[in-house]
Short mmCIF file of C-alpha atoms in Angstrom, two decimals:
data_model
loop_
_atom_site.label_atom_id
_atom_site.label_comp_id
_atom_site.label_asym_id
_atom_site.label_seq_id
_atom_site.Cartn_x
_atom_site.Cartn_y
_atom_site.Cartn_z
CA MET A 17 2.87 5.91 0.68
CA ILE A 18 4.25 5.45 4.03
CA ARG A 19 3.92 2.65 6.25
CA LYS A 20 4.57 1.09 10.21
CA ASN A 21 6.13 -2.48 10.62
CA PHE A 22 5.49 -4.70 13.19
CA GLU A 23 6.37 -8.54 12.97
CA LEU A 24 3.97 -10.98 14.50
CA ASN A 25 5.32 -14.68 15.53
CA VAL A 26 2.62 -17.39 16.28
CA THR A 27 4.24 -20.73 17.61
CA LYS A 28 1.49 -23.34 19.05
CA ILE A 29 3.34 -25.77 20.66
CA GLU A 30 0.90 -28.45 22.19
CA SER A 31 -1.89 -26.56 24.27
CA THR A 32 0.01 -23.11 23.66
CA CYS A 33 0.07 -20.38 21.16
CA ILE A 34 3.32 -18.10 22.21
CA PHE A 35 2.54 -14.89 20.61
CA GLU A 36 5.71 -12.41 19.69
CA LEU A 37 5.02 -8.91 19.12
CA ASN A 38 8.46 -6.97 17.39
CA TRP A 39 8.93 -3.32 15.96
CA GLU A 40 11.76 -0.37 16.27
CA GLY A 41 14.15 -2.55 16.70
CA GLY A 42 14.59 -4.07 19.36
CA LYS A 43 10.82 -3.58 20.94
CA ARG A 44 9.21 -6.71 22.10
CA ILE A 45 6.08 -8.09 23.45
CA THR A 46 5.24 -11.55 24.12
CA VAL A 47 2.10 -13.72 25.35
CA ASN A 48 1.75 -17.16 25.66
CA LEU A 49 -2.39 -17.92 24.90
CA GLN A 50 -4.12 -21.15 25.81
CA TYR A 51 -5.38 -23.15 21.51
CA PRO A 52 -8.97 -23.61 21.70
CA ASN A 53 -8.74 -27.60 20.09
CA LEU A 54 -12.78 -26.55 18.83
CA ILE A 55 -10.42 -24.24 16.48
CA ASN A 56 -9.01 -27.40 14.73
CA ASP A 57 -12.55 -29.09 14.72
CA TYR A 58 -14.34 -26.57 13.28
CA TYR A 59 -11.38 -25.83 10.62
CA GLU A 60 -11.87 -29.34 9.19
CA GLN A 61 -15.62 -29.26 9.84
CA TRP A 62 -15.59 -26.34 6.94
CA LYS A 63 -12.66 -27.57 4.83
CA THR A 64 -15.13 -30.64 4.60
CA ALA A 65 -17.54 -28.93 3.34
CA TYR A 66 -15.82 -26.81 1.00
CA LEU A 67 -14.84 -29.49 -0.61
CA GLU A 68 -18.25 -30.52 -0.98
CA TYR A 69 -18.86 -27.76 -2.10
CA TYR A 70 -16.15 -27.11 -4.30
CA ARG A 71 -16.20 -29.50 -6.78
CA ASN A 72 -14.24 -28.02 -9.42
CA LEU A 73 -10.76 -27.23 -7.51
CA ARG A 74 -7.46 -26.31 -8.78
CA GLY A 75 -5.83 -28.65 -7.03
CA ARG A 76 -7.89 -32.04 -7.98
CA LYS A 77 -9.76 -33.86 -11.11
CA LYS A 78 -13.34 -34.03 -11.64
CA THR A 79 -14.82 -36.70 -9.49
CA SER A 80 -17.82 -39.01 -11.90
CA GLY A 81 -20.57 -40.80 -10.69
CA LYS A 82 -24.14 -40.36 -10.99
CA GLY A 83 -26.86 -40.42 -7.68
CA ILE A 84 -29.39 -37.73 -6.60
CA ILE A 85 -28.19 -35.35 -3.94
CA THR A 86 -30.10 -34.45 -1.51
CA LYS A 87 -27.64 -32.17 1.29
CA ASP A 88 -27.83 -28.79 1.10
CA PHE A 89 -23.78 -28.51 0.67
CA ARG A 90 -24.07 -24.82 0.13
CA SER A 91 -25.58 -24.22 3.70
CA ASP A 92 -23.03 -26.54 5.24
CA LEU A 93 -20.20 -24.44 4.24
CA VAL A 94 -22.33 -20.65 5.31
CA ASN A 95 -22.84 -22.86 8.95
CA SER A 96 -19.20 -24.42 9.37
CA GLN A 97 -17.75 -20.89 7.77
CA SER A 98 -20.01 -19.27 10.71
CA LYS A 99 -18.68 -21.42 13.62
CA LEU A 100 -14.85 -21.07 12.57
CA LEU A 101 -14.82 -17.56 12.60
CA ASP A 102 -17.02 -16.74 15.52
CA GLU A 103 -14.73 -18.96 17.51
CA PHE A 104 -11.17 -17.81 16.26
CA HIS A 105 -12.04 -14.04 16.19
CA HIS A 106 -13.30 -15.08 19.72
CA TRP A 107 -9.50 -16.96 20.44
CA LEU A 108 -8.22 -13.41 18.79
CA PHE A 109 -9.78 -11.10 21.09
CA SER A 110 -9.20 -12.58 24.35
CA PRO A 111 -7.61 -10.27 27.24
CA GLU A 112 -4.35 -11.85 26.86
CA LEU A 113 -3.88 -9.99 23.30
CA LEU A 114 -5.26 -6.85 24.68
CA GLU A 115 -1.70 -5.19 24.89
CA ILE A 116 -0.46 -6.74 21.50
CA ARG A 117 -3.60 -5.61 19.61
CA ARG A 118 -3.45 -2.12 21.48
CA GLU A 119 0.16 -1.76 20.26
CA ILE A 120 -0.26 -1.70 16.60
CA VAL A 121 -3.66 0.41 17.30
CA ASN A 122 -1.70 3.27 18.86
CA SER A 123 1.20 3.50 15.61
CA ALA A 124 -1.92 3.38 13.35
CA ASN A 125 -3.96 6.19 15.28
CA ASN A 126 -0.43 8.12 14.87
CA LEU A 127 -1.12 8.27 10.67
CA SER A 128 -1.43 10.85 8.66
CA ASP A 129 -4.49 11.16 7.05
CA LYS A 130 -3.56 13.46 4.51
CA GLN A 131 -1.75 10.66 3.48
CA LYS A 132 -2.54 6.89 2.26
CA GLN A 133 -1.09 5.79 5.23
CA TRP A 134 -0.90 1.77 6.49
CA VAL A 135 0.69 -0.21 9.63
CA GLU A 136 1.71 -3.55 8.03
CA VAL A 137 1.80 -6.44 10.73
CA PHE A 138 4.42 -9.16 9.00
CA LEU A 139 2.78 -12.12 10.68
CA THR A 140 5.08 -15.90 10.94
CA CYS A 141 2.76 -18.89 11.63
CA ASN A 142 3.95 -22.50 12.94
CA PRO A 143 3.76 -24.38 12.64
CA ILE A 144 1.50 -24.76 8.93
CA GLU A 145 -1.69 -26.48 10.46
CA ILE A 146 -1.94 -22.83 12.47
CA GLY A 147 -1.09 -20.67 9.17
CA ARG A 148 -3.95 -22.02 7.35
CA LEU A 149 -6.70 -20.35 9.32
CA PRO A 150 -7.42 -17.43 7.75
CA TRP A 151 -5.38 -14.59 9.79
CA GLU A 152 -6.25 -11.86 7.44
CA THR A 153 -10.09 -11.56 8.55
CA TRP A 154 -8.51 -10.47 12.28
CA GLU A 155 -9.38 -7.25 12.97
CA ILE A 156 -7.17 -6.08 15.04
CA GLY A 157 -8.33 -2.86 15.66
CA THR A 158 -12.20 -3.06 16.01
CA ASP A 159 -12.86 -2.98 19.38
CA LEU A 160 -9.97 -0.48 19.69
CA GLY A 161 -11.90 2.10 17.14
CA ILE A 162 -9.24 1.33 14.34
CA SER A 163 -10.09 -1.40 11.60
CA ASN A 164 -8.89 0.26 7.98
CA ARG A 165 -5.64 1.20 8.09
CA ILE A 166 -3.98 -2.21 9.38
CA ARG A 167 -3.58 -5.42 6.88
CA ILE A 168 -1.69 -8.32 7.62
CA ALA A 169 0.77 -9.89 5.34
CA ARG A 170 1.87 -13.07 6.03
CA ASN A 171 6.03 -13.83 6.39
CA ALA A 172 8.00 -17.23 5.81
CA ALA A 173 9.41 -18.76 9.03
CA ASN A 174 12.81 -19.27 7.30
CA ILE A 175 14.84 -16.58 4.56
CA ARG A 176 17.67 -16.97 4.13
CA HIS A 177 18.07 -14.58 1.20
CA ASP A 178 17.54 -10.45 0.77
CA ASN A 179 15.30 -9.11 -1.50
CA LEU A 180 16.35 -6.90 -4.53
CA ARG A 181 14.57 -3.23 -5.96
CA PRO A 182 12.65 -3.15 -9.07
CA LEU A 183 14.04 -2.38 -11.86
CA ASN A 184 13.02 1.05 -14.27
CA ARG A 185 11.75 -0.07 -17.29
CA LYS A 186 8.72 -1.40 -18.63
CA VAL A 187 7.33 -4.39 -16.80
CA ARG A 188 7.75 -7.93 -18.01
CA ILE A 189 5.70 -10.53 -17.53
CA LEU A 190 6.32 -14.31 -17.73
CA ALA A 191 2.58 -16.25 -17.27
CA ILE A 192 2.87 -20.13 -16.90
CA LEU A 193 -0.32 -22.17 -18.06
CA GLY A 194 -0.24 -25.24 -16.32
CA ASP A 195 -1.93 -28.67 -16.57
CA ASN A 196 -5.85 -28.03 -17.63
CA THR A 197 -7.36 -31.46 -16.87
CA GLY A 198 -10.97 -30.30 -15.72
CA LEU A 199 -10.26 -26.33 -16.19
CA ASN A 200 -10.66 -23.94 -18.78
CA PHE A 201 -7.75 -21.05 -18.94
CA ASP A 202 -9.88 -19.04 -21.51
CA SER A 203 -10.53 -16.09 -19.30
CA GLU A 204 -6.77 -16.18 -17.87
CA LYS A 205 -5.59 -15.61 -21.28
CA GLU A 206 -8.64 -13.18 -22.36
CA GLU A 207 -7.09 -10.52 -19.60
CA LEU A 208 -3.45 -11.14 -19.86
CA LYS A 209 -4.00 -9.80 -23.12
CA LYS A 210 -5.54 -6.85 -22.01
CA PHE A 211 -2.12 -6.61 -19.96
CA LYS A 212 -0.29 -6.12 -23.15
CA SER A 213 -1.44 -2.80 -23.54
CA ILE A 214 1.25 -1.63 -19.92
CA ALA A 215 3.27 -3.91 -19.81
CA TYR A 216 5.72 -7.68 -21.74
CA VAL A 217 3.68 -10.42 -21.66
CA LYS A 218 4.65 -13.79 -22.54
CA VAL A 219 2.86 -17.01 -22.64
CA ILE A 220 4.07 -20.24 -22.22
CA GLY A 221 2.90 -24.03 -21.21
CA TRP A 222 1.20 -26.87 -21.99
CA THR A 223 -0.50 -27.92 -25.65
CA LEU A 224 -1.44 -31.35 -26.75
CA ASN A 225 1.01 -33.47 -27.50
CA LYS A 226 3.77 -31.44 -26.62
CA ASN A 227 6.86 -33.64 -25.09
CA ILE A 228 7.02 -33.34 -21.25
CA ASP A 229 10.70 -32.99 -20.93
CA GLU A 230 10.82 -30.36 -23.69
CA LEU A 231 8.45 -28.87 -21.38
CA LYS A 232 9.87 -29.06 -18.45
CA GLN A 233 12.97 -27.34 -20.57
CA GLU A 234 10.99 -24.30 -21.63
CA ILE A 235 9.76 -23.72 -18.40
CA VAL A 236 13.38 -23.49 -16.93
CA GLN A 237 14.99 -21.70 -19.78
CA ASN A 238 12.21 -18.93 -19.51
CA ILE A 239 12.24 -18.32 -15.86
CA SER A 240 16.00 -17.44 -16.05
CA SER A 241 15.87 -15.32 -19.28
CA VAL A 242 18.85 -13.06 -19.75
CA ASP A 243 16.17 -10.32 -20.28
CA GLY A 244 14.97 -11.24 -17.00
CA TRP A 245 11.49 -10.70 -15.39
CA ASP A 246 8.87 -8.70 -12.88
CA ILE A 247 6.11 -10.74 -12.61
CA LEU A 248 5.66 -14.77 -12.91
CA PHE A 249 1.94 -16.46 -13.12
CA PHE A 250 1.14 -19.95 -12.89
CA ILE A 251 -2.36 -20.48 -13.67
CA GLY A 252 -3.19 -24.86 -13.07
CA HIS A 253 -2.84 -27.68 -10.29
CA SER A 254 -1.18 -27.15 -7.70
CA ASN A 255 -0.17 -28.96 -4.04
CA GLU A 256 1.79 -28.92 -1.15
CA SER A 257 4.74 -30.81 -0.86
CA VAL A 258 7.03 -29.76 2.07
CA LEU A 259 10.62 -31.00 1.18
CA THR A 260 9.54 -29.95 -2.37
CA GLY A 261 9.30 -26.18 -1.66
CA GLY A 262 5.41 -27.22 -3.80
CA GLU A 263 4.59 -28.88 -6.32
CA LEU A 264 2.96 -27.49 -9.95
CA GLY A 265 1.07 -29.89 -11.80
CA ILE A 266 2.48 -28.52 -16.12
CA ALA A 267 1.26 -31.33 -17.41
CA PRO A 268 -2.01 -34.34 -17.06
CA ASN A 269 0.30 -36.91 -14.62
CA ALA A 270 3.27 -34.66 -15.07
CA SER A 271 4.95 -32.06 -12.41
CA ILE A 272 7.51 -29.36 -11.73
CA PHE A 273 8.24 -29.17 -8.11
CA ILE A 274 10.03 -25.40 -6.84
CA SER A 275 13.59 -27.57 -5.69
CA GLU A 276 13.47 -28.53 -9.23
CA ILE A 277 13.35 -24.36 -10.49
CA GLU A 278 15.37 -23.14 -7.62
CA ASP A 279 18.41 -22.15 -9.78
CA ALA A 280 16.22 -20.20 -12.77
CA LEU A 281 14.26 -18.71 -10.22
CA LYS A 282 17.28 -17.70 -8.11
CA LEU A 283 18.52 -15.87 -11.77
CA ALA A 284 14.92 -14.81 -12.22
CA LYS A 285 15.25 -12.80 -8.81
CA ASN A 286 18.85 -11.52 -9.59
CA ARG A 287 17.79 -10.42 -13.01
CA GLY A 288 14.09 -8.45 -11.24
CA LEU A 289 12.05 -10.56 -10.28
CA GLN A 290 9.68 -9.10 -7.36
CA PHE A 291 6.16 -10.91 -7.59
CA ALA A 292 4.77 -14.18 -7.64
CA VAL A 293 0.89 -14.99 -8.14
CA PHE A 294 -0.11 -19.05 -8.13
CA ASN A 295 -3.56 -19.06 -9.00
CA SER A 296 -3.81 -22.48 -8.23
CA CYS A 297 -4.17 -24.33 -5.34
CA SER A 298 -2.64 -25.21 -1.57
CA GLY A 299 0.23 -22.57 -2.10
CA ILE A 300 1.70 -22.09 1.32
CA ASN A 301 4.49 -24.21 0.87
CA ILE A 302 5.09 -22.54 -2.77
CA ALA A 303 4.95 -19.46 -0.95
CA GLU A 304 6.87 -20.17 1.86
CA SER A 305 9.48 -21.41 -0.53
CA LEU A 306 10.19 -18.10 -2.68
CA ILE A 307 10.39 -16.25 0.02
CA ASN A 308 12.90 -17.65 1.45
CA LEU A 309 14.96 -17.29 -2.24
CA GLY A 310 14.16 -13.72 -1.82
CA LEU A 311 11.27 -13.01 -3.61
CA SER A 312 9.38 -9.84 -2.77
CA GLN A 313 6.27 -10.84 -2.33
CA VAL A 314 4.20 -13.58 -3.88
CA VAL A 315 0.17 -13.84 -3.82
CA VAL A 316 -1.31 -17.67 -3.33
CA MET A 317 -4.33 -19.17 -2.55
CA ARG A 318 -4.23 -21.47 0.84
CA GLU A 319 -6.39 -23.97 0.10
CA PRO A 320 -8.20 -25.65 -3.24
CA ILE A 321 -9.49 -23.17 -5.59
CA ASN A 322 -12.81 -23.45 -7.63
CA ASN A 323 -11.83 -22.63 -11.19
CA ASN A 324 -14.25 -20.07 -11.29
CA VAL A 325 -13.27 -18.42 -8.78
CA ALA A 326 -9.76 -18.63 -9.87
CA GLN A 327 -10.23 -16.93 -12.98
CA GLU A 328 -12.70 -14.04 -10.94
CA PHE A 329 -10.20 -13.54 -8.67
CA PHE A 330 -7.25 -13.62 -11.29
CA LYS A 331 -9.52 -10.90 -13.62
CA GLN A 332 -10.28 -8.74 -10.60
CA PHE A 333 -6.17 -8.77 -9.68
CA LEU A 334 -5.30 -7.55 -12.85
CA ARG A 335 -7.88 -5.09 -12.66
CA SER A 336 -6.13 -3.06 -9.93
CA LEU A 337 -2.48 -4.11 -10.60
CA SER A 338 -3.64 -2.41 -13.68
CA GLU A 339 -4.60 1.07 -11.95
CA TYR A 340 -1.33 1.09 -10.58
CA LYS A 341 -2.10 -0.11 -7.07
CA ASP A 342 0.33 -1.73 -5.38
CA VAL A 343 0.07 -5.64 -5.18
CA HIS A 344 -1.53 -5.78 -1.39
CA GLU A 345 -4.01 -2.94 -2.25
CA SER A 346 -4.59 -5.39 -5.31
CA LEU A 347 -5.40 -8.69 -3.56
CA LEU A 348 -7.31 -6.92 -0.87
CA ASP A 349 -9.40 -5.40 -4.24
CA ALA A 350 -9.92 -8.83 -5.61
CA SER A 351 -10.86 -10.45 -2.01
CA LYS A 352 -13.25 -7.66 -1.09
CA PHE A 353 -14.98 -8.78 -4.76
CA LEU A 354 -15.59 -11.84 -3.70
CA LYS A 355 -16.89 -11.17 -0.57
CA GLN A 356 -19.43 -8.72 -1.72
CA GLN A 357 -23.09 -10.07 -1.76
CA GLU A 358 -24.09 -11.33 -5.05
CA LYS A 359 -20.18 -13.63 -4.89
CA ARG A 360 -20.59 -14.57 -1.95
CA LEU A 361 -24.18 -16.41 -2.55
CA THR A 362 -22.32 -17.82 -5.32
CA TYR A 363 -18.67 -18.62 -3.91
CA PRO A 364 -19.26 -18.49 -0.50
CA SER A 365 -15.71 -18.70 1.82
CA THR A 366 -13.41 -17.77 -1.05
CA TYR A 367 -12.98 -14.43 -0.06
CA LEU A 368 -10.87 -16.09 2.98
CA VAL A 369 -8.40 -17.88 0.56
CA PRO A 370 -5.87 -15.80 -0.91
CA SER A 371 -3.08 -14.84 0.90
CA LEU A 372 -0.12 -12.26 0.50
CA PHE A 373 3.37 -13.61 1.78
CA ARG A 374 5.65 -11.04 1.55
CA HIS A 375 9.61 -10.42 2.46
CA PRO A 376 9.64 -7.98 5.66
CA ASN A 377 11.80 -5.95 3.85
CA SER A 378 10.21 -5.31 0.54
CA GLU A 379 9.03 -2.01 -1.21
CA LEU A 380 5.65 -3.51 -2.28
CA PHE A 381 5.40 -4.28 -5.85
CA ARG A 382 3.34 -1.95 -8.20
CA ILE A 383 3.28 -1.50 -12.01
CA LYS A 384 4.41 1.98 -12.92
CA PRO A 385 3.44 4.45 -16.09
CA PHE A 386 6.20 3.77 -18.05
CA GLY A 387 7.58 6.14 -21.78
CA ILE A 388 5.13 8.65 -23.11
CA LYS A 389 2.63 7.33 -21.42
CA ARG A 390 3.06 7.47 -17.93
CA TRP A 391 2.71 11.89 -18.79
CA LEU A 392 -0.52 11.19 -20.78
CA PRO A 393 -3.55 12.20 -18.98
CA SER A 394 -6.59 9.53 -19.21
CA VAL A 395 -9.76 10.41 -20.55
CA GLN A 396 -11.41 11.56 -17.31
CA GLU A 397 -8.79 13.91 -16.31
CA LEU A 398 -8.12 15.13 -19.84
CA LEU A 399 -11.59 17.22 -19.79
CA PRO A 400 -10.88 18.99 -17.30
CA LEU A 401 -7.27 19.66 -18.35
CA LEU A 402 -9.01 21.35 -21.28
CA ILE A 403 -11.43 23.22 -19.12
CA ILE A 404 -8.69 25.18 -16.78
CA LEU A 405 -6.84 25.38 -20.04
CA PHE A 406 -9.38 27.64 -21.67
CA LEU A 407 -9.92 29.72 -18.64
CA SER A 408 -6.79 30.13 -17.86
CA LEU A 409 -6.40 32.14 -21.56
CA VAL A 410 -9.25 34.48 -21.08
CA PRO A 411 -7.33 37.34 -18.99
CA GLY A 412 -10.58 38.56 -16.95
CA ILE A 413 -11.12 34.59 -15.84
CA GLN A 414 -7.57 34.11 -15.32
CA ASN A 415 -6.97 36.97 -12.47
CA GLN A 416 -10.36 36.15 -10.57
CA LEU A 417 -8.97 32.41 -10.58
CA LEU A 418 -5.69 33.96 -9.10
CA ARG A 419 -7.55 36.05 -6.46
CA LEU A 420 -10.06 33.60 -4.96
CA ARG A 421 -6.98 30.48 -5.09
CA LEU A 422 -4.77 33.14 -3.21
CA TRP A 423 -7.21 34.80 -0.98
CA ASN A 424 -7.94 31.18 0.07
CA GLN A 425 -4.67 30.07 0.96
CA ALA A 426 -4.16 33.18 2.68
CA PHE A 427 -7.87 32.26 5.08
CA TYR A 428 -6.87 29.05 5.15
CA ARG A 429 -3.35 29.45 6.82
CA LYS A 430 -5.36 32.08 9.02
CA LEU A 431 -7.47 29.96 10.03
CA THR A 432 -4.89 26.60 10.84
CA GLU A 433 -2.12 29.14 11.99
CA GLN A 434 0.35 27.57 9.92
CA VAL A 435 3.54 29.77 10.21
CA GLU A 436 5.70 26.76 9.59
CA ILE A 437 9.23 27.29 8.54
CA HIS A 438 11.43 24.39 7.39
CA ILE A 439 15.74 25.96 7.21
CA ASN A 440 17.62 22.78 5.29
CA ASN A 441 21.46 24.59 5.71
CA GLN A 442 20.56 26.76 3.34
CA PRO A 443 22.84 30.65 3.47
CA VAL A 444 19.31 32.11 2.19
CA LEU A 445 15.67 31.31 3.04
CA PHE A 446 12.56 33.38 0.83
CA ILE A 447 9.97 33.08 2.62
CA THR A 448 6.89 34.12 0.35
CA VAL A 449 3.69 35.90 2.53
CA ASP A 450 0.54 36.35 0.28
CA LYS A 451 1.58 39.74 -0.94
CA ASN A 452 -1.83 40.02 -2.60
CA ILE A 453 -3.75 40.31 0.82
CA TYR A 454 -3.08 44.37 1.17
CA PRO A 455 -2.61 45.64 4.12
CA THR A 456 -0.50 42.82 5.54
CA ASP A 457 -1.39 41.14 8.90
CA TYR A 458 1.24 42.19 11.24
CA SER A 459 0.23 39.21 13.97
CA TYR A 460 1.11 36.80 10.59
CA LEU A 461 4.31 38.59 10.56
CA ALA A 462 5.31 38.21 14.34
CA LYS A 463 4.60 34.91 14.02
CA LYS A 464 6.67 33.96 10.98
CA ILE A 465 9.33 36.10 12.85
CA ASP A 466 9.28 34.23 16.57
CA LYS A 467 9.64 31.21 13.90
CA ILE A 468 12.69 32.72 12.55
CA SER A 469 14.51 33.46 15.82
CA GLU A 470 14.46 30.14 17.10
CA PHE A 471 17.16 29.15 14.60
CA ASP A 472 18.90 32.02 15.40
CA SER A 473 19.17 33.57 12.03
CA LYS A 474 21.83 36.26 11.26
CA ILE A 475 19.79 38.56 9.19
CA VAL A 476 16.26 39.65 8.70
CA GLY A 477 15.16 41.42 5.71
CA VAL A 478 11.34 42.49 5.60
CA ASP A 479 10.20 42.92 2.60
CA TYR A 480 6.71 45.06 3.60
CA ILE A 481 6.32 48.90 4.41
CA LEU A 482 5.56 48.72 8.04
CA ASP A 483 3.64 51.75 8.77
CA GLN A 484 0.27 50.93 9.35
CA GLU A 485 0.24 50.96 12.80
CA LYS A 486 -2.40 53.40 13.91
CA ARG A 487 -4.71 50.88 10.87
CA GLN A 488 -3.58 47.72 13.03
CA SER A 489 -2.39 49.17 16.33
CA LYS A 490 -3.06 45.96 18.66
CA LYS A 491 -1.22 43.75 15.86
CA ALA A 492 1.72 46.40 15.40
CA ALA A 493 2.14 46.39 19.07
CA GLN A 494 2.51 42.29 18.64
CA LEU A 495 5.07 42.57 15.70
CA ALA A 496 6.96 44.99 17.61
CA LYS A 497 7.62 42.62 20.28
CA SER A 498 8.29 40.02 18.60
CA ILE A 499 11.08 42.30 16.35
CA ARG A 500 12.85 43.59 19.35
CA ASN A 501 12.77 40.10 20.82
CA ALA A 502 14.52 38.73 17.96
CA ALA A 503 16.80 41.55 17.75
CA SER A 504 17.94 41.20 21.41
CA LYS A 505 19.06 37.57 20.56
CA GLY A 506 21.66 39.13 18.09
CA THR A 507 19.71 39.40 14.55
CA ILE A 508 19.45 42.25 12.40
CA PHE A 509 16.76 43.32 10.33
CA VAL A 510 16.49 45.37 7.38
CA PHE A 511 13.31 47.07 6.67
CA ALA A 512 11.91 48.22 2.68
CA ALA A 513 11.73 51.58 2.31
CA LEU A 514 11.18 53.96 -0.48
CA GLU A 515 13.31 56.37 0.22
CA ASP A 516 11.45 59.08 -2.74
CA ARG A 517 8.19 58.70 -0.85
CA LYS A 518 9.76 58.88 2.50
CA GLU A 519 7.93 56.05 3.40
CA GLY A 520 9.75 53.55 5.71
CA VAL A 521 8.81 51.41 8.97
CA SER A 522 7.41 52.95 11.53
CA ASN A 523 9.04 54.07 14.44
CA LYS A 524 6.63 52.62 16.48
CA ILE A 525 7.45 49.26 15.54
CA ALA A 526 11.39 49.03 14.69
CA SER A 527 14.00 51.92 15.96
CA LEU A 528 16.29 52.53 12.72
CA ASN A 529 19.06 53.27 15.72
CA TRP A 530 19.70 49.40 15.66
CA SER A 531 17.71 47.99 12.51
CA LEU A 532 18.28 49.26 8.47
CA GLN A 533 16.37 50.29 5.73
CA GLY A 534 16.72 49.67 1.97
CA ASP A 535 15.40 51.32 -0.95
CA ILE A 536 13.11 48.47 -2.77
CA ARG A 537 12.18 50.97 -5.54
CA THR A 538 12.74 49.23 -8.92
CA PHE A 539 12.88 50.51 -12.80
CA ASN A 540 10.53 48.44 -15.71
CA THR A 541 13.54 48.40 -17.54
CA HIS A 542 16.02 45.95 -15.00
#
């Protein structure tokens, strides 16, 4: 998979936002844009409606009380979301940002349709207040004809450590189950059990009557294990904490801060830790802290998250990971799942909350098949393979399939006029032309020779009897012209011949006064 990267820094100073786009080692566009206060008002209205609708969140305990609720919380949430997104997107499509958007879209237009390619936009927001906005919903190229080839990953404002490449081993996962007050982790435990078929999974965390100090030591020791981890999951309550890098609720009324486990995380990174998922609340500080430490990717919820939503997200995210998709694709899949009609009715606004933070120099993490399983076909792949294997053993069908394949290749190459030749400093280069197509198309050979002559080749051998000038008179003239042009640049041609049959290159195509012939007769015993 090929990507093109942009870095987009958005800094708010008083009522002005400075957008700075950087790419390709020094290119830069800077734009100043007035920040509408209405976005802040709509964000606060949305967040209030969000918290009122979702009472059981992974960032706070349940509230209790009696009384009749007459307010339509869902309607308030949907309306406030619409106002926030409308105002936010209207601002992002301001004429002042057209040059930035056009540069990104032009890059997306140049991507190949034959490969799965992305334009990656690394977004850094400062201060955190504008980082809370749902930037992932910005469809940068919608009005310019491109939208699904551009994706946004967030970046930390401070990065002091390099990231490391993934290790080639069976994936190792450490899952930490935190404070479950008001929550239920049964769904996540079940999904992790299924994941054991493709990865080593260890689950630790708080249980009833476990000593808190011992629990903290257990967490630190496991994170810094000498065997190392590839993925770290945290499930439970969490919260923002600017000075300590984020707070994790590990037991009732007990927390541990990112700053307290920083040394263990550095060791884990050096031992292979690439990726962390915090299926908990308000994780912006947590993500920025871990990217600053050099982790490659971190998935967090920027806002408090409902327990049921967290379980749905985790299930879909793991499912995509198990299909060997990268973490960004897996995140987009899980967010799309929450956005689809059925889930959107039950869990409005939740698709706005997940974010991927990513080290700008990192390779996107994906689980790769390990051991014998990487070579085994799936059930869906096995049946077609068996059918093809059976057909290939039947001589008559085998020949028909081969002829069909060769005919399709030749037709496609003629239709697309493919004459590409790649020379990689090889002393001898063999160029195969479809020999089963007879007679050989002389105009196609002419194009090949024209291409070869661009490389100043000293000797060119043509392994075809070129004596069909009467059947292909115009094409033969084209071939003769190409050969003479190449010969005039110093190329020596050696043409195929059958001397006992007096068959060889026609003098209308090439003269033996300035070219050579070689007998191509072979013997079955040799």
